[in-house]
Amino acid sequence: MSGIFRFSAHLNARLPRATLALLPKLFGLRLRQIIRLGRWVYIVVPMAASVGALVALFLTSLDAATRLRFAHPSLIYAMPFAGFAMVWCYQRFGHTAEAGNNLIVEEIHQPGGGVPLRMAPFILVSTVLTHLVGGSAGREGTAVQLGGSLASTFARLFRLSAPEIRILLMAGIAAGFGAVFGTPIAGAVFALEVLAIGRMQYEALLPALLAAIIADWTCQALGITHTHYAIAAVSGVTGDASSGLTFAPLLMLKVAVAGVVFGLAAHAFAELSHRASGAFKTLIAYPPLRPVVASLILLGLVYLAGTRAYLGLGVWSPDPDDATILGFFRPDHIDSVSWAWKALFTIVTLSSGFKGGEVTPLFFIGAGLGSALAGLFGAPVDLFAGIGFVAVFAGATNTPLACLIMGIELFGATHAVYLAIACFLAYLCSGHSSIYLAQRIAVPKSASGVPFAPDMSIRHIRAGKRPAVAETPPVAAGE
C-alpha cells in the first residue's frame, strides 16, 4: 500500500498540474464513449438478429419459389396477373413503402417520416411473387428494405434522435446486405459508401460492421448457405499465387480495358433503367397496368430469345444449357450475348413495378460480359467473369471499395489487384449515374467541368435541379 502512495506522490511531482487536471476529463470522455458503444450493442444486436432471421426466411422462400417455377414452367403465364395485384396492393396499402431503397437512403440523408414497418412484409412477399412468375429481378433490394424497415422500427422503439436514426438505418442496410450475400464486411462498407459518391459515412462504422456480422451469423445459424464461386489460378503469372503476390503486365492491361467496358455497361444499365421507368409512367397512367404490359413484353422476349434462362435470378438452372452466373465461371464456357439479354429482361421487369433488386442481375450481366471479353482478349474466362461480377456492380452503385471487398470475400485475395483495377475503373467510367436516384454527389468524380454543386442527388441531376435541403450533420457512434 505504501508503494502505491509513493508512486502517486512521484507522479504528482513529475506531471504538470495542467496535465493532472485534464486526466479526469480524458477518462470521462473515454468512459462516455464506452457507455455509448455499449448502448449501440444493446440496440444493434437484436435488430441485426431480426434482420438476419427475416433474410433467412426470404432466401428460403425465394429458393422454394424458384424451384417451383422450374418444376411448373407454365407459372410464367401468371405474370400479368401477379404484376397487377402487386402494384395495386402497393398503391392501395403500401403508401411510402413503394419508394423502396430510395426512401431508406433519403431518410438517412434527411430523417423525416421514417421507414414504415409495412415495407418488410410488402417487399418480401412481392419479391417472392416476382420470382415465382419469372420476373428478372434480384434480392439485394429486398434485403436492404427488410433491414431499413426493421431499423426504423427499432429507432422508434428506443426513441433515438435524428443523428442516431441515421446510424441505425445504415446498420440496417449493412445487416440486410451482409446477410443476403454472406459478405458481412462488404455489407458494412456498402452501407457506409452507398449514400454519397466520394464520401464514406464513418460515423456508423462499428454499428454497421456489428450489424452485418450478427445478421450473417443469424442467417447461417438458420441453415442458409450461399453459392460458392471459384476462380482458378491464372496461368502465365509471375510470383507466388498462394500468397496473393502476382504480376502479369499484359493481363493487367486487359483487365484495365475490361474495367472501362464494365463501367460503361453499368452507366448504360442505370440510365436505360431510369428512362424505361419514365417511359412506363408517361405512356401508362394507371400504375397497376404497367407490369401487365411489361409481362407481355417479357413473354414475347422469351420466345424471341428462345430460352427462359433470363427469367428469375439466373444464379443456377436445372437445364445445363441455360446461361447462369455459375456457368460463366467455367473455363471452357464463353458466352457473348447473354449479358445483354439479361439486362433487357431486368430493365423491363424492374422499371414497370415488379419488385426485387438490381444487384444479382448486375452480377449476371457483369459475369456474362466478363466471359465475352475473355473470349475477345484471350484472357482467363473465370477471372474475367469474377471481376465483371463485382465491377459492373461497383459502377452501377458507385461503391468500388465495397465491391472490391466483396470480391475478396467471394473469390479470395489472390486476384485482389485485378479486382481493384476493374472496380475502380468501372466506378470512374460509369459517370455520375446510379441505380439509386437518392444517392448524392459528395465529391465529384472529375475535378473539372462539373455542372452541379456537391450534395446533389442523382434524381436532382437528372431533373436539372438543385437540392432544396442540406444534409443532417453526422454524429459519431462513439461520441
CSV table of C-alpha atoms in Angstrom, one decimal:
chain,number,residue,atom,x,y,z
A,1,MET,CA,0.0,0.0,0.0
A,2,SER,CA,2.8,2.4,0.8
A,3,GLY,CA,4.3,1.7,-2.6
A,4,ILE,CA,1.1,2.9,-4.3
A,5,PHE,CA,1.3,6.2,-2.2
A,6,ARG,CA,4.9,6.6,-3.2
A,7,PHE,CA,4.1,6.1,-6.9
A,8,SER,CA,1.2,8.6,-6.7
A,9,ALA,CA,3.5,11.2,-5.0
A,10,HIS,CA,6.1,10.6,-7.6
A,11,LEU,CA,3.5,11.0,-10.4
A,12,ASN,CA,2.3,14.3,-8.9
A,13,ALA,CA,5.8,15.6,-8.7
A,14,ARG,CA,6.7,14.8,-12.3
A,15,LEU,CA,3.4,15.7,-14.1
A,16,PRO,CA,2.4,19.4,-14.5
A,17,ARG,CA,-0.8,20.4,-12.7
A,18,ALA,CA,-2.5,21.2,-16.0
A,19,THR,CA,-2.0,17.7,-17.2
A,20,LEU,CA,-3.3,16.3,-13.9
A,21,ALA,CA,-6.4,18.4,-14.3
A,22,LEU,CA,-7.1,17.0,-17.8
A,23,LEU,CA,-6.9,13.4,-16.7
A,24,PRO,CA,-10.5,13.2,-15.2
A,25,LYS,CA,-11.9,14.8,-18.4
A,26,LEU,CA,-9.9,12.4,-20.6
A,27,PHE,CA,-11.0,9.4,-18.7
A,28,GLY,CA,-14.6,10.7,-18.5
A,29,LEU,CA,-14.7,11.1,-22.3
A,30,ARG,CA,-13.4,7.6,-22.8
A,31,LEU,CA,-16.0,6.3,-20.3
A,32,ARG,CA,-18.8,8.1,-22.1
A,33,GLN,CA,-17.7,6.6,-25.4
A,34,ILE,CA,-17.6,3.1,-23.9
A,35,ILE,CA,-21.1,3.5,-22.5
A,36,ARG,CA,-22.4,4.8,-25.8
A,37,LEU,CA,-20.8,1.9,-27.7
A,38,GLY,CA,-22.4,-0.4,-25.2
A,39,ARG,CA,-25.8,1.2,-25.9
A,40,TRP,CA,-25.3,0.7,-29.6
A,41,VAL,CA,-24.5,-3.0,-29.0
A,42,TYR,CA,-27.7,-3.2,-26.9
A,43,ILE,CA,-29.7,-1.8,-29.8
A,44,VAL,CA,-28.0,-3.2,-32.9
A,45,VAL,CA,-27.6,-6.9,-31.8
A,46,PRO,CA,-31.4,-7.6,-31.6
A,47,MET,CA,-32.1,-5.5,-34.6
A,48,ALA,CA,-29.5,-7.3,-36.7
A,49,ALA,CA,-30.6,-10.7,-35.5
A,50,SER,CA,-34.1,-9.9,-36.5
A,51,VAL,CA,-32.9,-8.8,-39.9
A,52,GLY,CA,-30.9,-12.0,-40.3
A,53,ALA,CA,-33.9,-14.1,-39.4
A,54,LEU,CA,-36.1,-12.3,-41.9
A,55,VAL,CA,-33.4,-12.6,-44.6
A,56,ALA,CA,-33.2,-16.4,-43.9
A,57,LEU,CA,-37.0,-16.6,-44.3
A,58,PHE,CA,-36.8,-14.6,-47.6
A,59,LEU,CA,-34.0,-16.7,-49.1
A,60,THR,CA,-35.7,-19.9,-48.2
A,61,SER,CA,-39.0,-18.7,-49.7
A,62,LEU,CA,-37.1,-17.4,-52.8
A,63,ASP,CA,-35.4,-20.7,-53.3
A,64,ALA,CA,-38.8,-22.5,-53.0
A,65,ALA,CA,-40.4,-20.1,-55.5
A,66,THR,CA,-37.6,-20.6,-58.0
A,67,ARG,CA,-37.7,-24.4,-57.7
A,68,LEU,CA,-41.5,-24.3,-58.1
A,69,ARG,CA,-41.2,-22.2,-61.3
A,70,PHE,CA,-38.7,-24.6,-62.7
A,71,ALA,CA,-41.0,-27.5,-61.9
A,72,HIS,CA,-44.0,-25.8,-63.4
A,73,PRO,CA,-42.9,-23.6,-66.3
A,74,SER,CA,-46.5,-22.5,-67.1
A,75,LEU,CA,-46.3,-20.2,-64.0
A,76,ILE,CA,-44.8,-17.5,-66.1
A,77,TYR,CA,-48.2,-17.0,-67.8
A,78,ALA,CA,-49.5,-15.8,-64.4
A,79,MET,CA,-47.0,-12.9,-64.6
A,80,PRO,CA,-49.5,-10.2,-65.8
A,81,PHE,CA,-52.0,-11.1,-63.0
A,82,ALA,CA,-49.3,-11.2,-60.3
A,83,GLY,CA,-47.9,-7.8,-61.5
A,84,PHE,CA,-51.3,-6.1,-61.5
A,85,ALA,CA,-52.1,-7.4,-58.0
A,86,MET,CA,-48.7,-6.5,-56.7
A,87,VAL,CA,-48.7,-2.9,-57.8
A,88,TRP,CA,-52.4,-2.4,-56.9
A,89,CYS,CA,-51.6,-3.5,-53.3
A,90,TYR,CA,-48.7,-1.2,-53.1
A,91,GLN,CA,-50.8,1.7,-54.4
A,92,ARG,CA,-53.7,0.9,-52.0
A,93,PHE,CA,-51.9,-0.1,-48.8
A,94,GLY,CA,-48.1,0.4,-49.3
A,95,HIS,CA,-48.0,4.2,-49.2
A,96,THR,CA,-44.4,5.4,-48.8
A,97,ALA,CA,-43.1,1.8,-48.9
A,98,GLU,CA,-43.4,2.0,-52.7
A,99,ALA,CA,-40.2,4.2,-52.8
A,100,GLY,CA,-38.1,1.2,-51.6
A,101,ASN,CA,-34.3,1.6,-51.3
A,102,ASN,CA,-34.5,5.3,-52.2
A,103,LEU,CA,-36.8,6.0,-49.3
A,104,ILE,CA,-34.2,4.5,-46.9
A,105,VAL,CA,-31.3,6.5,-48.4
A,106,GLU,CA,-33.4,9.7,-48.3
A,107,GLU,CA,-34.3,9.0,-44.6
A,108,ILE,CA,-30.6,8.7,-43.8
A,109,HIS,CA,-29.8,12.0,-45.5
A,110,GLN,CA,-32.7,13.8,-44.0
A,111,PRO,CA,-34.7,11.9,-41.3
A,112,GLY,CA,-38.4,12.6,-41.7
A,113,GLY,CA,-41.4,10.4,-41.6
A,114,GLY,CA,-39.3,7.2,-41.1
A,115,VAL,CA,-39.4,3.9,-43.0
A,116,PRO,CA,-42.7,2.1,-42.4
A,117,LEU,CA,-42.6,-1.4,-40.9
A,118,ARG,CA,-45.1,-2.5,-43.5
A,119,MET,CA,-42.2,-2.2,-46.0
A,120,ALA,CA,-40.8,-5.6,-44.7
A,121,PRO,CA,-43.8,-7.8,-45.5
A,122,PHE,CA,-44.7,-6.0,-48.7
A,123,ILE,CA,-41.2,-6.3,-50.2
A,124,LEU,CA,-40.7,-9.9,-49.0
A,125,VAL,CA,-44.0,-11.2,-50.5
A,126,SER,CA,-43.8,-9.2,-53.7
A,127,THR,CA,-40.2,-10.2,-54.4
A,128,VAL,CA,-41.0,-13.9,-53.9
A,129,LEU,CA,-44.1,-13.5,-56.1
A,130,THR,CA,-42.0,-11.7,-58.8
A,131,HIS,CA,-39.6,-14.7,-58.9
A,132,LEU,CA,-42.4,-17.2,-58.8
A,133,VAL,CA,-43.8,-15.9,-62.1
A,134,GLY,CA,-40.4,-15.4,-63.7
A,135,GLY,CA,-39.6,-11.7,-63.3
A,136,SER,CA,-36.0,-10.9,-63.9
A,137,ALA,CA,-35.0,-9.4,-60.5
A,138,GLY,CA,-32.6,-9.8,-57.7
A,139,ARG,CA,-32.6,-9.9,-53.9
A,140,GLU,CA,-30.4,-7.1,-52.6
A,141,GLY,CA,-33.2,-4.6,-52.7
A,142,THR,CA,-35.4,-6.8,-50.6
A,143,ALA,CA,-32.7,-7.5,-48.0
A,144,VAL,CA,-31.9,-3.8,-47.7
A,145,GLN,CA,-35.5,-2.8,-47.3
A,146,LEU,CA,-36.0,-5.5,-44.7
A,147,GLY,CA,-33.0,-4.1,-42.8
A,148,GLY,CA,-34.2,-0.5,-43.2
A,149,SER,CA,-37.8,-1.1,-42.1
A,150,LEU,CA,-36.7,-3.0,-39.0
A,151,ALA,CA,-34.0,-0.5,-38.2
A,152,SER,CA,-36.6,2.3,-38.4
A,153,THR,CA,-38.9,0.4,-36.1
A,154,PHE,CA,-36.2,-0.1,-33.5
A,155,ALA,CA,-35.3,3.6,-33.8
A,156,ARG,CA,-38.9,4.5,-32.8
A,157,LEU,CA,-38.9,1.8,-30.1
A,158,PHE,CA,-35.7,3.3,-28.5
A,159,ARG,CA,-36.7,6.9,-29.2
A,160,LEU,CA,-33.5,7.7,-31.0
A,161,SER,CA,-32.5,11.2,-32.1
A,162,ALA,CA,-32.3,12.1,-35.8
A,163,PRO,CA,-28.5,11.6,-36.0
A,164,GLU,CA,-28.9,8.2,-34.2
A,165,ILE,CA,-31.6,7.2,-36.6
A,166,ARG,CA,-29.2,7.8,-39.5
A,167,ILE,CA,-26.6,5.4,-37.9
A,168,LEU,CA,-29.2,2.7,-37.2
A,169,LEU,CA,-30.6,2.9,-40.7
A,170,MET,CA,-27.1,2.4,-42.1
A,171,ALA,CA,-26.6,-0.5,-39.7
A,172,GLY,CA,-29.9,-1.9,-41.1
A,173,ILE,CA,-28.6,-1.7,-44.7
A,174,ALA,CA,-25.4,-3.4,-43.6
A,175,ALA,CA,-27.3,-6.2,-41.9
A,176,GLY,CA,-29.6,-6.9,-44.9
A,177,PHE,CA,-26.8,-6.7,-47.5
A,178,GLY,CA,-24.3,-8.8,-45.4
A,179,ALA,CA,-26.8,-11.5,-44.7
A,180,VAL,CA,-28.3,-11.9,-48.1
A,181,PHE,CA,-24.9,-12.4,-49.9
A,182,GLY,CA,-22.9,-13.9,-47.0
A,183,THR,CA,-20.4,-11.0,-47.2
A,184,PRO,CA,-20.6,-9.1,-43.9
A,185,ILE,CA,-17.5,-6.9,-44.4
A,186,ALA,CA,-18.7,-5.8,-47.8
A,187,GLY,CA,-22.2,-5.3,-46.4
A,188,ALA,CA,-20.8,-2.9,-43.7
A,189,VAL,CA,-18.7,-0.9,-46.2
A,190,PHE,CA,-21.6,-0.8,-48.7
A,191,ALA,CA,-23.8,0.8,-46.1
A,192,LEU,CA,-21.2,3.5,-45.5
A,193,GLU,CA,-20.3,4.1,-49.1
A,194,VAL,CA,-23.6,3.9,-51.0
A,195,LEU,CA,-25.2,7.1,-49.6
A,196,ALA,CA,-22.9,9.6,-51.3
A,197,ILE,CA,-20.5,9.4,-54.1
A,198,GLY,CA,-17.0,10.2,-52.9
A,199,ARG,CA,-17.7,10.1,-49.1
A,200,MET,CA,-17.7,7.4,-46.5
A,201,GLN,CA,-20.1,7.6,-43.6
A,202,TYR,CA,-17.6,6.7,-40.9
A,203,GLU,CA,-19.9,7.7,-38.0
A,204,ALA,CA,-21.7,4.3,-38.4
A,205,LEU,CA,-18.5,2.2,-38.8
A,206,LEU,CA,-18.8,0.0,-35.8
A,207,PRO,CA,-22.6,-0.3,-35.7
A,208,ALA,CA,-22.7,-1.3,-39.4
A,209,LEU,CA,-20.0,-3.9,-39.0
A,210,LEU,CA,-21.6,-5.3,-35.9
A,211,ALA,CA,-25.0,-5.5,-37.6
A,212,ALA,CA,-23.6,-7.1,-40.8
A,213,ILE,CA,-21.8,-9.8,-38.8
A,214,ILE,CA,-24.7,-10.6,-36.4
A,215,ALA,CA,-27.2,-10.7,-39.3
A,216,ASP,CA,-24.9,-13.0,-41.3
A,217,TRP,CA,-24.3,-15.3,-38.4
A,218,THR,CA,-28.0,-15.5,-37.7
A,219,CYS,CA,-28.7,-16.4,-41.3
A,220,GLN,CA,-26.1,-19.1,-41.2
A,221,ALA,CA,-27.4,-20.4,-37.9
A,222,LEU,CA,-30.8,-20.9,-39.5
A,223,GLY,CA,-29.4,-23.1,-42.2
A,224,ILE,CA,-28.8,-20.7,-45.0
A,225,THR,CA,-25.8,-21.5,-47.3
A,226,HIS,CA,-24.6,-19.3,-50.1
A,227,THR,CA,-23.5,-20.1,-53.7
A,228,HIS,CA,-19.8,-20.8,-53.9
A,229,TYR,CA,-17.8,-19.1,-56.7
A,230,ALA,CA,-14.2,-20.0,-57.6
A,231,ILE,CA,-11.5,-18.5,-59.8
A,232,ALA,CA,-8.8,-21.0,-60.8
A,233,ALA,CA,-5.1,-20.0,-60.7
A,234,VAL,CA,-4.1,-17.7,-63.6
A,235,SER,CA,-1.6,-19.1,-65.9
A,236,GLY,CA,1.4,-17.0,-67.1
A,237,VAL,CA,1.6,-15.1,-63.8
A,238,THR,CA,4.9,-14.4,-62.2
A,239,GLY,CA,5.0,-14.5,-58.4
A,240,ASP,CA,3.6,-16.7,-55.6
A,241,ALA,CA,-0.2,-17.1,-56.4
A,242,SER,CA,-0.8,-18.7,-53.0
A,243,SER,CA,0.3,-15.5,-51.2
A,244,GLY,CA,-1.6,-13.2,-53.5
A,245,LEU,CA,1.6,-11.7,-54.9
A,246,THR,CA,1.1,-11.9,-58.7
A,247,PHE,CA,2.1,-9.8,-61.6
A,248,ALA,CA,1.3,-10.1,-65.3
A,249,PRO,CA,1.5,-6.8,-67.2
A,250,LEU,CA,-0.4,-7.9,-70.3
A,251,LEU,CA,-3.1,-9.4,-68.3
A,252,MET,CA,-3.3,-6.3,-66.1
A,253,LEU,CA,-3.7,-4.2,-69.3
A,254,LYS,CA,-6.6,-6.4,-70.4
A,255,VAL,CA,-8.2,-6.1,-67.0
A,256,ALA,CA,-7.9,-2.3,-67.2
A,257,VAL,CA,-9.6,-2.2,-70.6
A,258,ALA,CA,-12.3,-4.6,-69.3
A,259,GLY,CA,-12.8,-2.3,-66.3
A,260,VAL,CA,-13.6,0.6,-68.6
A,261,VAL,CA,-16.1,-1.5,-70.5
A,262,PHE,CA,-17.7,-2.6,-67.2
A,263,GLY,CA,-18.1,1.0,-66.2
A,264,LEU,CA,-19.8,1.9,-69.5
A,265,ALA,CA,-22.1,-1.1,-69.2
A,266,ALA,CA,-23.0,0.0,-65.6
A,267,HIS,CA,-23.8,3.5,-66.8
A,268,ALA,CA,-25.9,2.2,-69.7
A,269,PHE,CA,-27.9,-0.1,-67.4
A,270,ALA,CA,-28.6,2.6,-64.9
A,271,GLU,CA,-29.6,5.2,-67.5
A,272,LEU,CA,-31.8,2.8,-69.5
A,273,SER,CA,-33.5,1.7,-66.3
A,274,HIS,CA,-34.5,5.2,-65.4
A,275,ARG,CA,-35.5,6.0,-69.0
A,276,ALA,CA,-37.7,2.9,-69.2
A,277,SER,CA,-39.3,3.7,-65.8
A,278,GLY,CA,-40.1,7.2,-67.1
A,279,ALA,CA,-41.5,5.8,-70.3
A,280,PHE,CA,-43.8,3.4,-68.5
A,281,LYS,CA,-45.1,6.3,-66.3
A,282,THR,CA,-45.6,8.6,-69.3
A,283,LEU,CA,-47.3,6.1,-71.5
A,284,ILE,CA,-49.4,4.2,-68.9
A,285,ALA,CA,-51.0,6.5,-66.4
A,286,TYR,CA,-52.6,3.7,-64.2
A,287,PRO,CA,-49.7,2.1,-62.3
A,288,PRO,CA,-51.1,-1.5,-62.0
A,289,LEU,CA,-51.3,-1.7,-65.8
A,290,ARG,CA,-47.6,-1.1,-66.2
A,291,PRO,CA,-46.4,-4.6,-65.1
A,292,VAL,CA,-49.2,-6.1,-67.2
A,293,VAL,CA,-47.7,-4.5,-70.3
A,294,ALA,CA,-44.2,-5.4,-69.1
A,295,SER,CA,-45.3,-9.0,-68.6
A,296,LEU,CA,-46.5,-9.3,-72.2
A,297,ILE,CA,-43.2,-7.8,-73.4
A,298,LEU,CA,-41.2,-10.3,-71.3
A,299,LEU,CA,-43.2,-13.2,-72.6
A,300,GLY,CA,-42.5,-12.0,-76.1
A,301,LEU,CA,-38.8,-11.7,-75.3
A,302,VAL,CA,-38.8,-15.3,-74.0
A,303,TYR,CA,-40.0,-16.6,-77.4
A,304,LEU,CA,-37.7,-14.2,-79.2
A,305,ALA,CA,-34.6,-15.3,-77.3
A,306,GLY,CA,-35.7,-19.0,-77.5
A,307,THR,CA,-35.0,-19.6,-73.8
A,308,ARG,CA,-36.2,-18.9,-70.3
A,309,ALA,CA,-32.7,-18.6,-68.9
A,310,TYR,CA,-33.0,-14.8,-68.4
A,311,LEU,CA,-36.0,-15.1,-66.1
A,312,GLY,CA,-35.6,-15.1,-62.3
A,313,LEU,CA,-32.2,-14.8,-60.5
A,314,GLY,CA,-30.1,-16.5,-63.1
A,315,VAL,CA,-27.7,-18.0,-60.5
A,316,TRP,CA,-28.4,-21.6,-61.4
A,317,SER,CA,-30.7,-23.7,-63.6
A,318,PRO,CA,-31.7,-27.3,-63.9
A,319,ASP,CA,-31.1,-27.0,-67.6
A,320,PRO,CA,-27.3,-27.3,-68.2
A,321,ASP,CA,-27.7,-25.4,-71.5
A,322,ASP,CA,-29.1,-22.3,-69.7
A,323,ALA,CA,-26.9,-19.3,-69.2
A,324,THR,CA,-26.2,-18.8,-65.5
A,325,ILE,CA,-23.8,-16.9,-63.2
A,326,LEU,CA,-22.2,-20.2,-62.2
A,327,GLY,CA,-21.9,-21.2,-65.8
A,328,PHE,CA,-19.9,-18.1,-66.7
A,329,PHE,CA,-17.1,-19.3,-64.3
A,330,ARG,CA,-16.5,-22.4,-66.3
A,331,PRO,CA,-13.1,-22.0,-68.0
A,332,ASP,CA,-14.4,-23.7,-71.2
A,333,HIS,CA,-17.5,-21.5,-71.4
A,334,ILE,CA,-17.6,-18.3,-73.4
A,335,ASP,CA,-20.9,-16.5,-73.9
A,336,SER,CA,-21.1,-13.3,-76.0
A,337,VAL,CA,-24.7,-12.2,-75.8
A,338,SER,CA,-26.4,-13.5,-72.6
A,339,TRP,CA,-25.4,-10.4,-70.6
A,340,ALA,CA,-27.3,-8.1,-73.0
A,341,TRP,CA,-30.4,-10.3,-72.9
A,342,LYS,CA,-30.3,-10.3,-69.1
A,343,ALA,CA,-30.0,-6.5,-69.0
A,344,LEU,CA,-33.0,-6.2,-71.2
A,345,PHE,CA,-35.2,-8.6,-69.2
A,346,THR,CA,-34.2,-6.9,-65.9
A,347,ILE,CA,-34.8,-3.4,-67.2
A,348,VAL,CA,-38.3,-4.3,-68.4
A,349,THR,CA,-39.1,-6.1,-65.2
A,350,LEU,CA,-38.0,-3.6,-62.6
A,351,SER,CA,-38.9,-0.4,-64.4
A,352,SER,CA,-42.5,-1.5,-64.6
A,353,GLY,CA,-43.2,-2.1,-60.9
A,354,PHE,CA,-42.1,-5.6,-60.2
A,355,LYS,CA,-40.1,-5.9,-57.0
A,356,GLY,CA,-36.7,-7.3,-56.1
A,357,GLY,CA,-33.3,-5.8,-56.7
A,358,GLU,CA,-30.8,-5.0,-59.4
A,359,VAL,CA,-27.7,-6.4,-57.9
A,360,THR,CA,-27.9,-10.1,-58.7
A,361,PRO,CA,-28.9,-9.3,-62.3
A,362,LEU,CA,-25.9,-7.0,-62.3
A,363,PHE,CA,-23.8,-10.0,-61.2
A,364,PHE,CA,-25.2,-11.9,-64.1
A,365,ILE,CA,-24.5,-9.0,-66.5
A,366,GLY,CA,-21.0,-8.5,-65.3
A,367,ALA,CA,-20.0,-12.2,-65.2
A,368,GLY,CA,-21.5,-12.7,-68.7
A,369,LEU,CA,-19.8,-9.6,-70.1
A,370,GLY,CA,-16.6,-10.7,-68.5
A,371,SER,CA,-16.9,-14.1,-70.2
A,372,ALA,CA,-17.5,-12.4,-73.6
A,373,LEU,CA,-14.5,-10.1,-73.1
A,374,ALA,CA,-12.3,-13.0,-72.0
A,375,GLY,CA,-13.1,-14.7,-75.4
A,376,LEU,CA,-12.3,-11.5,-77.2
A,377,PHE,CA,-9.0,-10.8,-75.3
A,378,GLY,CA,-7.8,-14.4,-75.0
A,379,ALA,CA,-7.9,-14.0,-71.2
A,380,PRO,CA,-8.9,-16.5,-68.4
A,381,VAL,CA,-12.6,-16.8,-68.5
A,382,ASP,CA,-13.2,-17.4,-64.8
A,383,LEU,CA,-11.0,-14.5,-63.8
A,384,PHE,CA,-12.9,-12.1,-66.1
A,385,ALA,CA,-16.2,-13.5,-65.0
A,386,GLY,CA,-15.2,-12.8,-61.4
A,387,ILE,CA,-14.0,-9.2,-62.0
A,388,GLY,CA,-17.1,-8.4,-64.1
A,389,PHE,CA,-19.3,-9.9,-61.4
A,390,VAL,CA,-18.2,-7.1,-58.9
A,391,ALA,CA,-17.0,-4.4,-61.3
A,392,VAL,CA,-20.4,-3.7,-63.1
A,393,PHE,CA,-22.0,-3.6,-59.6
A,394,ALA,CA,-19.3,-1.1,-58.5
A,395,GLY,CA,-20.1,1.1,-61.4
A,396,ALA,CA,-23.9,0.9,-61.1
A,397,THR,CA,-23.9,1.7,-57.4
A,398,ASN,CA,-20.7,3.9,-57.1
A,399,THR,CA,-19.4,1.6,-54.3
A,400,PRO,CA,-15.9,0.5,-55.5
A,401,LEU,CA,-14.5,-0.3,-52.1
A,402,ALA,CA,-17.4,-2.4,-51.0
A,403,CYS,CA,-17.3,-4.3,-54.3
A,404,LEU,CA,-13.6,-4.9,-54.0
A,405,ILE,CA,-14.1,-6.3,-50.5
A,406,MET,CA,-17.0,-8.4,-51.8
A,407,GLY,CA,-14.7,-9.9,-54.5
A,408,ILE,CA,-12.1,-10.8,-51.9
A,409,GLU,CA,-14.8,-12.3,-49.6
A,410,LEU,CA,-16.2,-14.4,-52.5
A,411,PHE,CA,-13.2,-15.3,-54.6
A,412,GLY,CA,-10.2,-14.9,-52.1
A,413,ALA,CA,-7.4,-12.4,-52.1
A,414,THR,CA,-5.2,-14.0,-54.8
A,415,HIS,CA,-6.7,-11.8,-57.5
A,416,ALA,CA,-7.2,-8.7,-55.4
A,417,VAL,CA,-5.1,-6.4,-57.6
A,418,TYR,CA,-7.2,-7.3,-60.7
A,419,LEU,CA,-10.4,-6.9,-58.8
A,420,ALA,CA,-9.3,-3.4,-57.6
A,421,ILE,CA,-8.3,-2.2,-61.0
A,422,ALA,CA,-11.6,-3.3,-62.6
A,423,CYS,CA,-13.8,-1.9,-59.7
A,424,PHE,CA,-12.0,1.4,-59.5
A,425,LEU,CA,-12.0,2.0,-63.3
A,426,ALA,CA,-15.6,0.9,-63.6
A,427,TYR,CA,-16.5,3.4,-60.9
A,428,LEU,CA,-14.7,6.2,-62.7
A,429,CYS,CA,-16.1,5.4,-66.1
A,430,SER,CA,-19.7,4.9,-65.0
A,431,GLY,CA,-20.1,8.7,-64.6
A,432,HIS,CA,-22.5,10.4,-62.2
A,433,SER,CA,-25.2,7.8,-62.7
A,434,SER,CA,-26.6,5.3,-60.3
A,435,ILE,CA,-29.4,2.7,-59.9
A,436,TYR,CA,-30.2,4.6,-56.7
A,437,LEU,CA,-31.7,8.0,-57.5
A,438,ALA,CA,-31.4,9.2,-53.9
A,439,GLN,CA,-27.7,8.7,-53.9
A,440,ARG,CA,-25.9,12.1,-53.6
A,441,ILE,CA,-22.7,13.6,-55.0
A,442,ALA,CA,-20.4,14.5,-52.2
A,443,VAL,CA,-17.2,14.6,-54.1
A,444,PRO,CA,-17.5,14.7,-58.0
A,445,LYS,CA,-15.5,12.0,-59.9
A,446,SER,CA,-14.0,14.7,-62.0
A,447,ALA,CA,-12.3,17.9,-60.6
A,448,SER,CA,-13.1,19.9,-63.7
A,449,GLY,CA,-16.2,20.6,-65.9
A,450,VAL,CA,-18.7,19.5,-63.2
A,451,PRO,CA,-22.0,21.3,-63.9
A,452,PHE,CA,-23.6,20.7,-60.5
A,453,ALA,CA,-22.9,21.5,-56.9
A,454,PRO,CA,-21.9,18.9,-54.3
A,455,ASP,CA,-24.6,17.1,-52.3
A,456,MET,CA,-27.0,17.0,-55.2
A,457,SER,CA,-28.8,13.7,-55.6
A,458,ILE,CA,-28.8,11.7,-58.8
A,459,ARG,CA,-32.5,12.5,-59.0
A,460,HIS,CA,-31.8,16.2,-58.9
A,461,ILE,CA,-29.1,15.9,-61.5
A,462,ARG,CA,-31.4,14.1,-63.9
A,463,ALA,CA,-34.1,16.7,-63.4
A,464,GLY,CA,-31.6,19.6,-63.7
A,465,LYS,CA,-32.5,20.9,-60.3
A,466,ARG,CA,-30.5,21.9,-57.2
A,467,PRO,CA,-31.0,20.3,-53.7
A,468,ALA,CA,-33.6,22.0,-51.5
A,469,VAL,CA,-32.2,20.9,-48.2
A,470,ALA,CA,-28.8,20.4,-46.6
A,471,GLU,CA,-27.7,17.1,-45.2
A,472,THR,CA,-28.1,16.5,-41.5
A,473,PRO,CA,-24.7,16.8,-39.7
A,474,PRO,CA,-23.4,13.3,-38.8
A,475,VAL,CA,-22.7,12.1,-35.2
A,476,ALA,CA,-20.1,9.5,-34.5
A,477,ALA,CA,-21.3,6.3,-32.9
A,478,GLY,CA,-18.7,6.6,-30.1
A,479,GLU,CA,-19.3,10.2,-29.1
